[in-house]
PDB file of C-alpha atoms and ligand atoms in Angstrom:
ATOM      1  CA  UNK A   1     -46.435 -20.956 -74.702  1.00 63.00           C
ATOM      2  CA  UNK A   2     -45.571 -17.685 -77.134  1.00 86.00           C
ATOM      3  CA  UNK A   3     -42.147 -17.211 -77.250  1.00 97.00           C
ATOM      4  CA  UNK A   4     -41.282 -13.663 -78.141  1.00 98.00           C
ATOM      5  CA  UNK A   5     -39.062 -13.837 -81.477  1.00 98.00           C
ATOM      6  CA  UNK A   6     -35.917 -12.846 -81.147  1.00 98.00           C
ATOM      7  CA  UNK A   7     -33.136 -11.520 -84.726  1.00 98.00           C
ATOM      8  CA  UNK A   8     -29.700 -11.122 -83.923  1.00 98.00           C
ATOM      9  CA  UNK A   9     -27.213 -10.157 -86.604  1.00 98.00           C
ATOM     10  CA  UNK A  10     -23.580 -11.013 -85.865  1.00 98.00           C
ATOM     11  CA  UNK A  11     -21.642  -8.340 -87.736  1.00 98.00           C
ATOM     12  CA  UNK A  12     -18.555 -10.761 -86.909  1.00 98.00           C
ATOM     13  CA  UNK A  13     -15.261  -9.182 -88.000  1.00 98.00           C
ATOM     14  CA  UNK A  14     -16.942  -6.183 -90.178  1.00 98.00           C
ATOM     15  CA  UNK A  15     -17.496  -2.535 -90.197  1.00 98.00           C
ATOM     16  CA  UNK A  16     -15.245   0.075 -88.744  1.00 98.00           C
ATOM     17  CA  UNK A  17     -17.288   2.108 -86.580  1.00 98.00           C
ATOM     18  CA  UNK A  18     -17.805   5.071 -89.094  1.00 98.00           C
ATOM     19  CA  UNK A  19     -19.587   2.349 -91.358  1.00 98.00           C
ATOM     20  CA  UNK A  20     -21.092   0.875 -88.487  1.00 98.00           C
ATOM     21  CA  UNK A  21     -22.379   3.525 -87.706  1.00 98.00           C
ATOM     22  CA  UNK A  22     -23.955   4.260 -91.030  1.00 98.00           C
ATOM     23  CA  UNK A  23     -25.121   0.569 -91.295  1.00 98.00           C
ATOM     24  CA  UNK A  24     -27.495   1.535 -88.073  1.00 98.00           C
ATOM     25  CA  UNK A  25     -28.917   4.617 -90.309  1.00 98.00           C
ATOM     26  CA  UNK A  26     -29.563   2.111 -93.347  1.00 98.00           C
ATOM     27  CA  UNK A  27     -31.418  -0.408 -91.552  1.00 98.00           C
ATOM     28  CA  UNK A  28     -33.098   1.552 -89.370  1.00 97.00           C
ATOM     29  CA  UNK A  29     -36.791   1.925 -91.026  1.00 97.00           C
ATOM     30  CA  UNK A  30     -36.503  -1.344 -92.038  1.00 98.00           C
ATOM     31  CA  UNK A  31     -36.217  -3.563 -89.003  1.00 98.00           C
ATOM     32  CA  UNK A  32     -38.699  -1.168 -87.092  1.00 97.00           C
ATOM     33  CA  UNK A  33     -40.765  -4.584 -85.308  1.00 97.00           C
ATOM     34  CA  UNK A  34     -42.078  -4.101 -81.755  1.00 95.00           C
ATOM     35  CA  UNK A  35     -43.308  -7.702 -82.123  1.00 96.00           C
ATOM     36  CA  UNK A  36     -39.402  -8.863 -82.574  1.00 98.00           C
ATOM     37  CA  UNK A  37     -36.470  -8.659 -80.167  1.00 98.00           C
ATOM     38  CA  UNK A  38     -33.878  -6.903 -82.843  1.00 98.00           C
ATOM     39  CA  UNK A  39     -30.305  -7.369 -81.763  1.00 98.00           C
ATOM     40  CA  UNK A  40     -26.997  -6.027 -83.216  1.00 99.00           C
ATOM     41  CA  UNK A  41     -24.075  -8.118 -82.198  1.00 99.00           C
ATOM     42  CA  UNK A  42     -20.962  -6.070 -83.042  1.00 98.00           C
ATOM     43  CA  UNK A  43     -16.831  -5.977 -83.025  1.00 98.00           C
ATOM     44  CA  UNK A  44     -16.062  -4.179 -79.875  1.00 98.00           C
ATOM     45  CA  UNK A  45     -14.412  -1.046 -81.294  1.00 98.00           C
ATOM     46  CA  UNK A  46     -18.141  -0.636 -82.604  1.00 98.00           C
ATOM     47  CA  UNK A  47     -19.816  -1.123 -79.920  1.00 98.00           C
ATOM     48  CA  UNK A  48     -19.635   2.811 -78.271  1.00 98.00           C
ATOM     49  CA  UNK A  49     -21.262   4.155 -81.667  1.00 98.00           C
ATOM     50  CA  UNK A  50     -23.489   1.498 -81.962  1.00 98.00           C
ATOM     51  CA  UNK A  51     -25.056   1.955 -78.913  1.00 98.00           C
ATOM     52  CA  UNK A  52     -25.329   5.273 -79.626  1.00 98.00           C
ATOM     53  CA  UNK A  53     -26.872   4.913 -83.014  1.00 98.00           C
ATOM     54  CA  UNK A  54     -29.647   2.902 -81.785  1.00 98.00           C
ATOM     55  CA  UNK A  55     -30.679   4.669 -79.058  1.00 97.00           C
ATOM     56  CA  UNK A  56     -34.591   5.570 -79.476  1.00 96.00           C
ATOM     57  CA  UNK A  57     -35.219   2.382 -81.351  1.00 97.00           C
ATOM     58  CA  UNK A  58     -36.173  -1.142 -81.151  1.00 96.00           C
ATOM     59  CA  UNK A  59     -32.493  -2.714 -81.394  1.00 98.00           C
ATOM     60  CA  UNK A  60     -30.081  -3.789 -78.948  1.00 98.00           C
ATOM     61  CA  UNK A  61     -26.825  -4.092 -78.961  1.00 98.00           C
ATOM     62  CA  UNK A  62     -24.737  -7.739 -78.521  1.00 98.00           C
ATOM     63  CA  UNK A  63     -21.064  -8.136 -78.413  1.00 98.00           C
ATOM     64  CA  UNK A  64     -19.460 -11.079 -79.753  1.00 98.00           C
ATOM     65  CA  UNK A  65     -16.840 -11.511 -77.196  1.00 98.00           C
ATOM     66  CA  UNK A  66     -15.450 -11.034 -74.297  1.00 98.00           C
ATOM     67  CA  UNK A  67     -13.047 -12.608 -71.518  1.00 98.00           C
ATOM     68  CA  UNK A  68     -14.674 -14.482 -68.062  1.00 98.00           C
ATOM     69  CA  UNK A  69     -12.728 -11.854 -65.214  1.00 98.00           C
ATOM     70  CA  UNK A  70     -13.160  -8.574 -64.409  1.00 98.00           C
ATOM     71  CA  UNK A  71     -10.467  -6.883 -64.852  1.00 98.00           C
ATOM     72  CA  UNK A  72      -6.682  -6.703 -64.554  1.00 98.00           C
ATOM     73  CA  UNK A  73      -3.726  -8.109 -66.357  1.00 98.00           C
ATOM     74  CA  UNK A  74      -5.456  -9.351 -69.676  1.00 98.00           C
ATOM     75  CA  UNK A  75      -3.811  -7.612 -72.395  1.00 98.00           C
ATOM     76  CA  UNK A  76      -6.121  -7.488 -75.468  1.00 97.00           C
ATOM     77  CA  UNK A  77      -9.263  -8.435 -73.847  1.00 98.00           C
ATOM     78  CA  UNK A  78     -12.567  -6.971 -72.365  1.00 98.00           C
ATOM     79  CA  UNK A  79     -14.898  -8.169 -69.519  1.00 98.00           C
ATOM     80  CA  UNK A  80     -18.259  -8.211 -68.912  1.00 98.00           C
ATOM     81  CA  UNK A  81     -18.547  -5.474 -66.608  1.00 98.00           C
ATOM     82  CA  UNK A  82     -17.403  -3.169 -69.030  1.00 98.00           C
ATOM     83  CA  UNK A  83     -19.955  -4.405 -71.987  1.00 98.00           C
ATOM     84  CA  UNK A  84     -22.622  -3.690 -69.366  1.00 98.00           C
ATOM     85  CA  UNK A  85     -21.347  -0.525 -68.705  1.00 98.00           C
ATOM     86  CA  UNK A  86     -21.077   0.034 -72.310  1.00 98.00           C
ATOM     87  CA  UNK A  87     -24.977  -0.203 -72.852  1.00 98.00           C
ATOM     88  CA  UNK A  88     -24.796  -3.971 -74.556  1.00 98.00           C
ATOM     89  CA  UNK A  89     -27.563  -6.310 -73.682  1.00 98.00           C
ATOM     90  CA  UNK A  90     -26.672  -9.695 -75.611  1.00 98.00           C
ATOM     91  CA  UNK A  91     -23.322 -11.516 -76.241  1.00 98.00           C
ATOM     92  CA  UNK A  92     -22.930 -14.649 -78.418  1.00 98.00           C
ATOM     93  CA  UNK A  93     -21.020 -17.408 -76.783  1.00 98.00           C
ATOM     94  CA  UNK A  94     -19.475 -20.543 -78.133  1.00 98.00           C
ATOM     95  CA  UNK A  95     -19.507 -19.377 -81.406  1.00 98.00           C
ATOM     96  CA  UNK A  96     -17.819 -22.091 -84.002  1.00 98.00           C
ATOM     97  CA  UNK A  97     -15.521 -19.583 -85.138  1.00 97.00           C
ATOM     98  CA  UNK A  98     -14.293 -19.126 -81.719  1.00 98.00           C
ATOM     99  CA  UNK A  99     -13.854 -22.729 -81.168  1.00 98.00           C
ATOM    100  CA  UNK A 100     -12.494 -23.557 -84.082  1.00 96.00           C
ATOM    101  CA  UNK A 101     -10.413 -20.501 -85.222  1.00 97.00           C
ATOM    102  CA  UNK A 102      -9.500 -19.006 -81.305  1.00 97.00           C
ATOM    103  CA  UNK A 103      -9.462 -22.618 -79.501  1.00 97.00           C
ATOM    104  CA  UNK A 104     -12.231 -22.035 -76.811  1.00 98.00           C
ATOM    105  CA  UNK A 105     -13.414 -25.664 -75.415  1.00 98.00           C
ATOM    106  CA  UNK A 106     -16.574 -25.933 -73.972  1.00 98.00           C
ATOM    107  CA  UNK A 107     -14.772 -25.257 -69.960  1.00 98.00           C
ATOM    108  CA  UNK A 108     -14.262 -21.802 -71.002  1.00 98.00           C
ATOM    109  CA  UNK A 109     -18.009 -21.917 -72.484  1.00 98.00           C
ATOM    110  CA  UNK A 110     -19.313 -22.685 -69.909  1.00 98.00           C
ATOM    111  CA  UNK A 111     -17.312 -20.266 -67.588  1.00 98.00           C
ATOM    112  CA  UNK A 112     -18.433 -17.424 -69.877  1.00 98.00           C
ATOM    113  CA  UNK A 113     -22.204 -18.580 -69.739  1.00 98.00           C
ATOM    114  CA  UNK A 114     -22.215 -18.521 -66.306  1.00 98.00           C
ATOM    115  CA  UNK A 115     -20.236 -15.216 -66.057  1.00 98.00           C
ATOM    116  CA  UNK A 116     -22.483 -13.399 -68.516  1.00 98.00           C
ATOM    117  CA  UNK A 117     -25.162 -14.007 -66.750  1.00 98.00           C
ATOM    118  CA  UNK A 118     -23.569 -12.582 -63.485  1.00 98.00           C
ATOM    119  CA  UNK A 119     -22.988  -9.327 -65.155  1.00 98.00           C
ATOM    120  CA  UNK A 120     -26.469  -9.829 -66.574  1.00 98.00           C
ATOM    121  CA  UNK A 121     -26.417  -9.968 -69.975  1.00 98.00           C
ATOM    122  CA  UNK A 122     -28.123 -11.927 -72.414  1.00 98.00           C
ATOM    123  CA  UNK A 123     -25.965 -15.112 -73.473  1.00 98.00           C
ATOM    124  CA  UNK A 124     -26.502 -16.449 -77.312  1.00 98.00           C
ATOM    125  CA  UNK A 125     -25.008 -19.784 -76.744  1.00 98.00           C
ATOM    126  CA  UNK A 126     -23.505 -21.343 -80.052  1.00 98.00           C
ATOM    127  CA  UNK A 127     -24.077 -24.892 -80.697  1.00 98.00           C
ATOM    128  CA  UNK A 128     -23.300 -26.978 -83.755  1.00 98.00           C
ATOM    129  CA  UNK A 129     -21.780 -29.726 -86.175  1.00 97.00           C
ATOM    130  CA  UNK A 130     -19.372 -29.416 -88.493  1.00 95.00           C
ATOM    131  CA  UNK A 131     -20.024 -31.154 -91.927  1.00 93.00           C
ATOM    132  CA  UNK A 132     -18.247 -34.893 -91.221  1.00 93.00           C
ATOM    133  CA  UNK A 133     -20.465 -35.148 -88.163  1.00 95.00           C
ATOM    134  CA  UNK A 134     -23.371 -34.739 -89.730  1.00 94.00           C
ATOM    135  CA  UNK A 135     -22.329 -37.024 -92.713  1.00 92.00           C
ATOM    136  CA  UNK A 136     -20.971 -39.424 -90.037  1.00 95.00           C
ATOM    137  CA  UNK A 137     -24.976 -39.116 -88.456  1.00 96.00           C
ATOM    138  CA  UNK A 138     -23.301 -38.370 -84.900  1.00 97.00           C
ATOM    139  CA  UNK A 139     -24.182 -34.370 -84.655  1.00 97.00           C
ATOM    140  CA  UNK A 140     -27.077 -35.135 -82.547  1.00 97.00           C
ATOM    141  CA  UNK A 141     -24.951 -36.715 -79.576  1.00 98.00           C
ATOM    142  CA  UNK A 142     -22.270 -33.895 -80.241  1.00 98.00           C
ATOM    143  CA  UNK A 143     -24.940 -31.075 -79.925  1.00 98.00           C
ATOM    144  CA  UNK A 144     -26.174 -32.649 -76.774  1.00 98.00           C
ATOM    145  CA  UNK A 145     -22.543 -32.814 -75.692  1.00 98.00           C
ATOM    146  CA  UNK A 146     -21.626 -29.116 -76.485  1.00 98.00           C
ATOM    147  CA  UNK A 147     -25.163 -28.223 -74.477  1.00 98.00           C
ATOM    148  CA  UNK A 148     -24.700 -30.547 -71.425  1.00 98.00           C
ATOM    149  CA  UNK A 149     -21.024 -29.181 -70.822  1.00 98.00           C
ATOM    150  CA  UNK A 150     -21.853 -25.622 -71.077  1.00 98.00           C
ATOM    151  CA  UNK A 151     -24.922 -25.354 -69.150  1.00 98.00           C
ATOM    152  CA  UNK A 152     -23.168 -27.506 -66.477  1.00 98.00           C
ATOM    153  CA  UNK A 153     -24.124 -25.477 -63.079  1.00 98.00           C
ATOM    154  CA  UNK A 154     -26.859 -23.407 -64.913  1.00 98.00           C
ATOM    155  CA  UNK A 155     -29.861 -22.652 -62.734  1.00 98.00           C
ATOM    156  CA  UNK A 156     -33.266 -23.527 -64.631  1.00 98.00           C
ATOM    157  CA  UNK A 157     -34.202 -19.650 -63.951  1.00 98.00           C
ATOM    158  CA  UNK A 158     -31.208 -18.809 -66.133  1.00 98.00           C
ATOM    159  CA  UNK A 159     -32.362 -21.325 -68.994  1.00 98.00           C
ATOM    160  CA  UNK A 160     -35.306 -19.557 -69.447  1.00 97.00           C
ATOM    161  CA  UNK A 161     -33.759 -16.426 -69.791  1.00 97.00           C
ATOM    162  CA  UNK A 162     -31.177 -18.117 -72.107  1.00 98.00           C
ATOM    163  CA  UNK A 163     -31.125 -17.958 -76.451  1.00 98.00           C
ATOM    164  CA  UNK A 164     -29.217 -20.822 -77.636  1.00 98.00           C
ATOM    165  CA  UNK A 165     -28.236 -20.944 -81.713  1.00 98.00           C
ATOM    166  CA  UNK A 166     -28.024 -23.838 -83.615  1.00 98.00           C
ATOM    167  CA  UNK A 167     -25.561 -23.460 -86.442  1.00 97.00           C
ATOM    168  CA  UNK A 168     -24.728 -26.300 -88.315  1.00 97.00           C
ATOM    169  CA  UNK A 169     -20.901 -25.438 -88.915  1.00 95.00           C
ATOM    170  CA  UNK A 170     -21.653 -26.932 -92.823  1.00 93.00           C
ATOM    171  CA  UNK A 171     -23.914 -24.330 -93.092  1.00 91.00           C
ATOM    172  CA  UNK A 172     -21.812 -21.058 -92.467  1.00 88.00           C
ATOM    173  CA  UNK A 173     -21.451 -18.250 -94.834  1.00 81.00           C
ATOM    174  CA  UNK A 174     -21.497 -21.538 -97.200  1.00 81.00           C
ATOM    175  CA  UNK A 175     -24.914 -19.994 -98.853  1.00 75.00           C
ATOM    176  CA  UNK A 176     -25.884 -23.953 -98.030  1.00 77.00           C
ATOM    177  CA  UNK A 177     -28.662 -23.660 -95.140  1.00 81.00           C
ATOM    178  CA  UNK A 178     -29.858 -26.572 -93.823  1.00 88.00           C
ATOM    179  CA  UNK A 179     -33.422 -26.787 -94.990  1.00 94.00           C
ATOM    180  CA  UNK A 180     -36.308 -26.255 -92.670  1.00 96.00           C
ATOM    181  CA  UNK A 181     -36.994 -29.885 -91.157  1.00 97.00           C
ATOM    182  CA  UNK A 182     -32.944 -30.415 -90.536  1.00 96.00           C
ATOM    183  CA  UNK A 183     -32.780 -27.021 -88.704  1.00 97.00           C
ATOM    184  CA  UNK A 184     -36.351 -27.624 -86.630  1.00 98.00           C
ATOM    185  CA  UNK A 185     -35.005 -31.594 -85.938  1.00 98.00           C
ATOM    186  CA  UNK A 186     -32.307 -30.396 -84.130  1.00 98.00           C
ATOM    187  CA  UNK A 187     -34.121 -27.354 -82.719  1.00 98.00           C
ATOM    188  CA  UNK A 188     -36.394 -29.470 -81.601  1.00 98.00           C
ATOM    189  CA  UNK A 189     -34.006 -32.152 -79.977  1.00 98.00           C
ATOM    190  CA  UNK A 190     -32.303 -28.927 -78.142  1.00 98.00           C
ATOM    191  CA  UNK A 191     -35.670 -28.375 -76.555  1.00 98.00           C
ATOM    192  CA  UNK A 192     -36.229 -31.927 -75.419  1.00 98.00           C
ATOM    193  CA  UNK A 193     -32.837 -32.270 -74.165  1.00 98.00           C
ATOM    194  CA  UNK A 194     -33.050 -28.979 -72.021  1.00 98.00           C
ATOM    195  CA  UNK A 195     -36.545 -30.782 -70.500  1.00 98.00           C
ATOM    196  CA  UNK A 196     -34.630 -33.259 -69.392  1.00 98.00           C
ATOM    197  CA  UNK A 197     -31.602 -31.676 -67.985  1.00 98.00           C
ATOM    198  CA  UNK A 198     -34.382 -29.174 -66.282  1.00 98.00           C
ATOM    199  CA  UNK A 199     -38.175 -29.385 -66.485  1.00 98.00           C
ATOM    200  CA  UNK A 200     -40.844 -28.776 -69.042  1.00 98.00           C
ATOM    201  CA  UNK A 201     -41.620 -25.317 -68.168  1.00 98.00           C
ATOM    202  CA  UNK A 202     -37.859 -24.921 -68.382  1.00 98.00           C
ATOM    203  CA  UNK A 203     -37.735 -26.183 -72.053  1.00 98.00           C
ATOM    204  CA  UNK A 204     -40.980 -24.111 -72.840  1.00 98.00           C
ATOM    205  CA  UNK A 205     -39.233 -20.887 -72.312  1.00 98.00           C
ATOM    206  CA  UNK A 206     -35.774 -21.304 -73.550  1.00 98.00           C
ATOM    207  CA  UNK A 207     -35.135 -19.464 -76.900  1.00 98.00           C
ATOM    208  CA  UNK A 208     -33.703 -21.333 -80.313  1.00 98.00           C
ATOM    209  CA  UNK A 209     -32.371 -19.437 -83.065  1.00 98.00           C
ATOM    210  CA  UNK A 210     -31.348 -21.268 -86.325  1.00 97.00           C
ATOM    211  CA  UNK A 211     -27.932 -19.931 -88.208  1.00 96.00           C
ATOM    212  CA  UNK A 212     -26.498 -20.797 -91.530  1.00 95.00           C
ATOM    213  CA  UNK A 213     -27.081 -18.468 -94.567  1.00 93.00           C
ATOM    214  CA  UNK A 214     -30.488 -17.406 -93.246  1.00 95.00           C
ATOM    215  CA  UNK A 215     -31.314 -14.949 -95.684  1.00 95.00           C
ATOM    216  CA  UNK A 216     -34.286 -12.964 -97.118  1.00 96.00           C
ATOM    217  CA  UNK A 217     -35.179 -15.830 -99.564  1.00 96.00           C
ATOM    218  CA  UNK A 218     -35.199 -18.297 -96.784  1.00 96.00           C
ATOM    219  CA  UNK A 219     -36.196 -16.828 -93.266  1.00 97.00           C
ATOM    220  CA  UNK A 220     -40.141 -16.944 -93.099  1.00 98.00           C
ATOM    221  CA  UNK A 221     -40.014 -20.638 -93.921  1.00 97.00           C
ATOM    222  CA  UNK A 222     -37.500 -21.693 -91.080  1.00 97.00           C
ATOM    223  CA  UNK A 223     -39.148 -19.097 -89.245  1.00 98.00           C
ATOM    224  CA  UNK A 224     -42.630 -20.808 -89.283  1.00 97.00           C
ATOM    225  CA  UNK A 225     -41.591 -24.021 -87.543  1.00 97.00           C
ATOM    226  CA  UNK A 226     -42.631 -24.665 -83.595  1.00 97.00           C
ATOM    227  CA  UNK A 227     -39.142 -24.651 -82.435  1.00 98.00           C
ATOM    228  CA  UNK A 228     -37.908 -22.045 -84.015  1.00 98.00           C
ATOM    229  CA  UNK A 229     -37.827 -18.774 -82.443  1.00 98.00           C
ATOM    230  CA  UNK A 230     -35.440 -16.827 -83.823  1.00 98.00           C
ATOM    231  CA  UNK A 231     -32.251 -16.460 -86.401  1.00 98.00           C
ATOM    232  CA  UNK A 232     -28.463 -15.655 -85.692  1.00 98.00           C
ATOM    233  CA  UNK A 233     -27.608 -13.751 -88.636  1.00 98.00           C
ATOM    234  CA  UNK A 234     -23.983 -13.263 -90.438  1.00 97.00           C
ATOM    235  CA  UNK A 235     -23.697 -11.919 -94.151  1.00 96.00           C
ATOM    236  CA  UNK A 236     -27.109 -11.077 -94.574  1.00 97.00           C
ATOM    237  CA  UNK A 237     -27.418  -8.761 -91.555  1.00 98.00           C
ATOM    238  CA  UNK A 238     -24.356  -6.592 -93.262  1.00 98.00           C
ATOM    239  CA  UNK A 239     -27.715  -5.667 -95.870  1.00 97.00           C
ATOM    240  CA  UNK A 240     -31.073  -4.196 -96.177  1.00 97.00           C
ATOM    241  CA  UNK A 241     -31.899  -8.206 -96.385  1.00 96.00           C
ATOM    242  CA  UNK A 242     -31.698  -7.962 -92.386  1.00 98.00           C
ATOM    243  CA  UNK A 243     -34.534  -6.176 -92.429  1.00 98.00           C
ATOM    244  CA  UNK A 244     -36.733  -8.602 -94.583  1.00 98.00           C
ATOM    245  CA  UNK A 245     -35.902 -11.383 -92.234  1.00 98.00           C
ATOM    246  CA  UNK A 246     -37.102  -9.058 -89.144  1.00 98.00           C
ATOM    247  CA  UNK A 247     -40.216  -8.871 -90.497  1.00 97.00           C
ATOM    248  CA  UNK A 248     -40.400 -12.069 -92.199  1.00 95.00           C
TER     249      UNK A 248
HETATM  250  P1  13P B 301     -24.011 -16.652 -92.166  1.00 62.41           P
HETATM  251  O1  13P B 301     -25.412 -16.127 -91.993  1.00 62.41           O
HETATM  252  O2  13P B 301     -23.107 -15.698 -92.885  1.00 62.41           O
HETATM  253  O3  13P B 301     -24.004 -18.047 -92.735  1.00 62.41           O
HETATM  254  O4  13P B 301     -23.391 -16.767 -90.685  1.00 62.41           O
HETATM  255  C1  13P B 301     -24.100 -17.434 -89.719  1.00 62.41           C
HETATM  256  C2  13P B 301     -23.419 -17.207 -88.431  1.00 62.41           C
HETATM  257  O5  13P B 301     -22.332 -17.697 -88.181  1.00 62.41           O
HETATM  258  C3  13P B 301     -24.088 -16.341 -87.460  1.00 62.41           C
HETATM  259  O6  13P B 301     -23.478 -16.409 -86.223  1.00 62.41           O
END
């Protein structure tokens, strides 16, 4: 089946919202795509003017965080409820950095997956190895590890509705990027692996992006292979390069 393609950028920690809002302007004409889903995954504090600064176009908005309750005594955090409310559509989960840097095992992954989808947004669920794994040759058992655990009480109808992101952690603002058959082996083993914790039709619907120094230079290549469908985008969605890699 045609899976639609789907561009995120993840602005990570970068842009106050007066340049965020002027990064919006600059890209605009160049990621128009109505073939592409075009997402913006932004720092909170950006979010409001974001959402703003898109309106009328192709792009929605991500966030790139956010705590599993409500609301109440959480000092420093923000829920779900209020991303919705905000206008956000998309929010990246399990991200490396947030495992690595900010602690978050793959309980609270799953807990956010499952409360994302509640509040009905869009989770981008972060998978990936981090360079001794993969020179170890062990990252495919960990990447069906970090997917089992998180999708643990995930119905198939939110699977299909689900992106997942492979990022090889070796790969990350590293301007190394796995080459095109790494990145579609273990796209492709994500696929398999969500047929056989689901169905086929499951795994035939389930979006994979690739991250890792996708760039201009390299996006139409990774692009092109079956499993595939999409990129998760840091440095070179800060640039008019994003919009090259839209319409790659
Ligand atoms: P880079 O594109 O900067 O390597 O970042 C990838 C990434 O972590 C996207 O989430």
């Amino acid at each position: 089946m045609a899976r639609r393609r789907i561009i995120a950028g993840n602005w990570k920690m970068n842009k106050t919202p007066s340049e965020a809002v002027a990064l919006c302007a600059e890209l605009k004409d160049l990621v128009k795509n109505d073939a592409v889903d075009v997402v913006y995954c932004v720092p909170a504090i950006d979010i409001v003017p974001v959402v703003e600064a898109v309106k009328g176009t192709n792009v929605k908005v991500g966030a790139e965080n956010f705590y599993i309750e409500d609301k109440g005594a959480f000092t420093g955090e923000i829920s779900a409820p209020m991303l919705k409310d905000a206008g956000v559509e998309y929010i990246i989960i399990g991200h490396s950095e947030r495992r690595d840097i900010f602690g978050e095992n793959d309980i609270l992954i799953n807990q956010k997956v499952k409360k994302a989808f509640a509040a009905g947004l869009s989770p981008i669920l972060c998978c990936g190895e981090s360079l001794a794994l993969r020179k170890a040759d062990t990252y495919k058992a960990w990447i069906e590890r970090q997917i089992t655990w998180d999708l643990d009480g995930v119905t198939a109808d939110q699977v299909k509705k689900l992106i997942i992101a492979y990022e090889p952690i070796w790969a990350i603002g590293t301007g190394e990027t796995a080459t095109a058959d790494q990145a579609e082996e273990v796209c492709g083993l994500i696929r398999e692996l969500i047929a056989k914790l689901y169905d086929q039709a499951t795994a035939d619907e389930v979006r994979i992006q690739y991250g890792g120094s996708m760039n201009a230079g390299n996006a139409a290549e990774l692009l092109s292979k079956p499993n595939i469908d999409g990129g998760l985008i840091g440095g070179a969605s800060l640039k008019p390069d994003f919009g090259q890699i839209v319409n790659a």
